[in-house]
Tab-separated table of C-alpha atoms and ligand atoms in Angstrom:
chain	number	residue	atom	x	y	z
A	1	MET	CA	87.183	103.945	84.321
A	2	LYS	CA	88.727	106.352	86.814
A	3	SER	CA	89.592	105.249	90.321
A	4	LYS	CA	88.690	107.420	93.281
A	5	SER	CA	92.263	108.746	93.555
A	6	GLU	CA	92.087	110.032	89.964
A	7	LEU	CA	89.012	112.160	90.653
A	8	THR	CA	89.204	115.775	91.768
A	9	PRO	CA	87.765	116.623	95.221
A	10	LEU	CA	84.744	118.210	93.502
A	11	GLN	CA	84.163	115.101	91.350
A	12	VAL	CA	84.288	112.922	94.494
A	13	GLU	CA	81.799	115.242	96.223
A	14	ILE	CA	79.324	115.209	93.305
A	15	CYS	CA	79.794	111.782	91.696
A	16	LEU	CA	80.477	109.545	94.700
A	17	ASN	CA	78.862	111.468	97.584
A	18	ARG	CA	75.805	112.498	95.530
A	19	GLY	CA	76.461	116.198	95.944
A	20	THR	CA	75.134	119.085	93.874
A	21	GLU	CA	77.324	121.703	92.242
A	22	ARG	CA	76.387	125.353	92.680
A	23	PRO	CA	73.962	126.424	89.913
A	24	PHE	CA	75.322	128.444	86.971
A	25	THR	CA	78.902	127.317	87.700
A	26	GLY	CA	79.210	124.254	85.435
A	27	LYS	CA	81.608	124.433	82.492
A	28	LEU	CA	79.201	122.455	80.279
A	29	LEU	CA	76.135	124.584	81.055
A	30	GLY	CA	76.679	126.909	78.084
A	31	GLN	CA	78.150	124.253	75.798
A	32	THR	CA	76.271	124.348	72.471
A	33	HIS	CA	78.542	122.345	70.153
A	34	GLN	CA	77.466	119.068	68.554
A	35	GLY	CA	78.715	116.046	70.423
A	36	ILE	CA	78.207	113.496	73.150
A	37	TYR	CA	78.028	114.002	76.894
A	38	ARG	CA	79.730	111.148	78.731
A	39	CYS	CA	80.082	110.012	82.335
A	40	VAL	CA	83.198	111.722	83.744
A	41	VAL	CA	84.108	108.575	85.712
A	42	CYS	CA	83.702	105.758	83.142
A	43	HIS	CA	83.232	107.713	79.871
A	44	GLU	CA	80.048	105.828	78.875
A	45	ALA	CA	77.764	107.913	76.631
A	46	LEU	CA	74.853	109.538	78.507
A	47	PHE	CA	73.295	112.316	76.424
A	48	GLN	CA	73.443	113.756	72.910
A	49	SER	CA	73.790	117.475	72.234
A	50	GLU	CA	70.536	117.361	70.191
A	51	THR	CA	68.573	116.705	73.405
A	52	LYS	CA	70.176	119.530	75.439
A	53	PHE	CA	68.030	122.578	76.124
A	54	GLU	CA	68.233	125.840	78.070
A	55	SER	CA	66.046	125.267	81.132
A	56	GLY	CA	67.161	128.299	83.130
A	57	CYS	CA	67.679	126.144	86.226
A	58	GLY	CA	71.458	126.581	86.279
A	59	TRP	CA	72.460	123.017	85.436
A	60	PRO	CA	72.921	121.337	82.045
A	61	SER	CA	69.486	119.991	81.053
A	62	PHE	CA	68.445	117.304	78.592
A	63	PHE	CA	65.033	115.956	77.606
A	64	GLU	CA	66.193	112.416	76.846
A	65	ALA	CA	69.003	109.991	77.710
A	66	ILE	CA	71.036	108.513	74.846
A	67	SER	CA	69.637	105.022	75.537
A	68	LYS	CA	67.392	103.196	77.986
A	69	SER	CA	70.292	101.589	79.840
A	70	ALA	CA	72.534	104.682	79.871
A	71	VAL	CA	70.890	106.085	83.002
A	72	ARG	CA	69.692	104.397	86.191
A	73	TYR	CA	66.698	105.815	88.088
A	74	LEU	CA	66.317	105.756	91.893
A	75	GLU	CA	63.656	107.106	94.211
A	76	ASP	CA	65.153	109.878	96.373
A	77	HIS	CA	63.368	111.082	99.526
A	78	SER	CA	66.237	113.221	100.877
A	79	HIS	CA	65.846	116.902	101.880
A	80	GLY	CA	62.104	116.374	102.546
A	81	MET	CA	61.377	116.032	98.831
A	82	HIS	CA	60.354	113.221	96.553
A	83	ARG	CA	62.652	113.229	93.559
A	84	VAL	CA	64.070	110.734	91.110
A	85	GLU	CA	67.845	110.524	91.271
A	86	ILE	CA	69.734	109.663	88.096
A	87	ARG	CA	73.002	107.743	88.035
A	88	CYS	CA	75.295	106.442	85.318
A	89	GLY	CA	73.868	103.096	84.185
A	90	HIS	CA	77.379	101.728	83.795
A	91	CYS	CA	79.349	102.784	86.913
A	92	ASP	CA	76.596	104.141	89.221
A	93	SER	CA	78.165	107.613	89.470
A	94	HIS	CA	75.635	110.247	90.622
A	95	LEU	CA	74.448	112.532	87.798
A	96	GLY	CA	71.567	114.594	89.172
A	97	HIS	CA	67.774	114.290	89.096
A	98	VAL	CA	65.043	113.946	86.477
A	99	PHE	CA	61.844	116.022	86.641
A	100	ASN	CA	58.511	115.975	84.789
A	101	ASP	CA	58.608	119.604	83.650
A	102	GLY	CA	60.689	119.259	80.499
A	103	PRO	CA	59.848	120.148	76.896
A	104	THR	CA	58.329	117.937	74.210
A	105	PRO	CA	58.675	115.245	72.996
A	106	THR	CA	59.401	113.557	76.367
A	107	GLY	CA	58.231	116.136	78.931
A	108	LEU	CA	61.300	115.225	80.977
A	109	ARG	CA	64.104	117.407	82.299
A	110	TYR	CA	67.294	115.549	83.106
A	111	CYS	CA	68.990	118.042	85.421
A	112	VAL	CA	72.643	117.002	85.447
A	113	ASN	CA	75.685	118.271	87.311
A	114	SER	CA	78.219	119.535	84.802
A	115	VAL	CA	80.938	118.038	87.013
A	116	SER	CA	79.420	114.555	86.497
A	117	MET	CA	80.056	114.689	82.758
A	118	CYS	CA	82.676	115.212	80.093
A	119	PHE	CA	81.808	116.452	76.625
A	120	GLU	CA	83.200	114.920	73.458
A	121	ASP	CA	83.124	117.606	70.783
A	122	GLN	CA	82.053	115.972	67.523
A	123	GLU	CA	83.948	118.439	65.357
A	124	THR	CA	87.289	118.721	67.167
A	125	GLY	CA	87.316	115.386	69.000
A	126	GLU	CA	88.274	117.324	72.123
A	127	MET	CA	87.162	115.919	75.484
A	128	ILE	CA	86.137	118.618	77.969
A	129	GLU	CA	85.560	117.763	81.629
A	130	GLY	CA	82.593	119.551	83.179
B	201	ZN	ZN1	79.805	106.076	84.582
């Protein structure tokens, strides 16, 4: 688990202050390798590469979390919208939002800041921060 002083300014802005990275800027957006997407703060597993899809929205998108407890869901009424915020189920770090316009089988689109995650490449074992 990283302490606040170990996070980059951008990670603090996104993960702790519930910010949003600029679309189409995330390092993990185009990542297509097999592996596991983890929380950048506590490294708990969040999503599997098999559930990642190209949504065109500019942020890494998944149709399913890796487990029921991996992600926490909160009503978000900020910016005059009704959305569902998603946070790491383990450390409460902000991840993004989940929408009901995703593909089958779930119909969900977990829209996640790349900065909120690190990717563990199954083949190389390399850990890439988003
Ligand atoms: Zn976490």
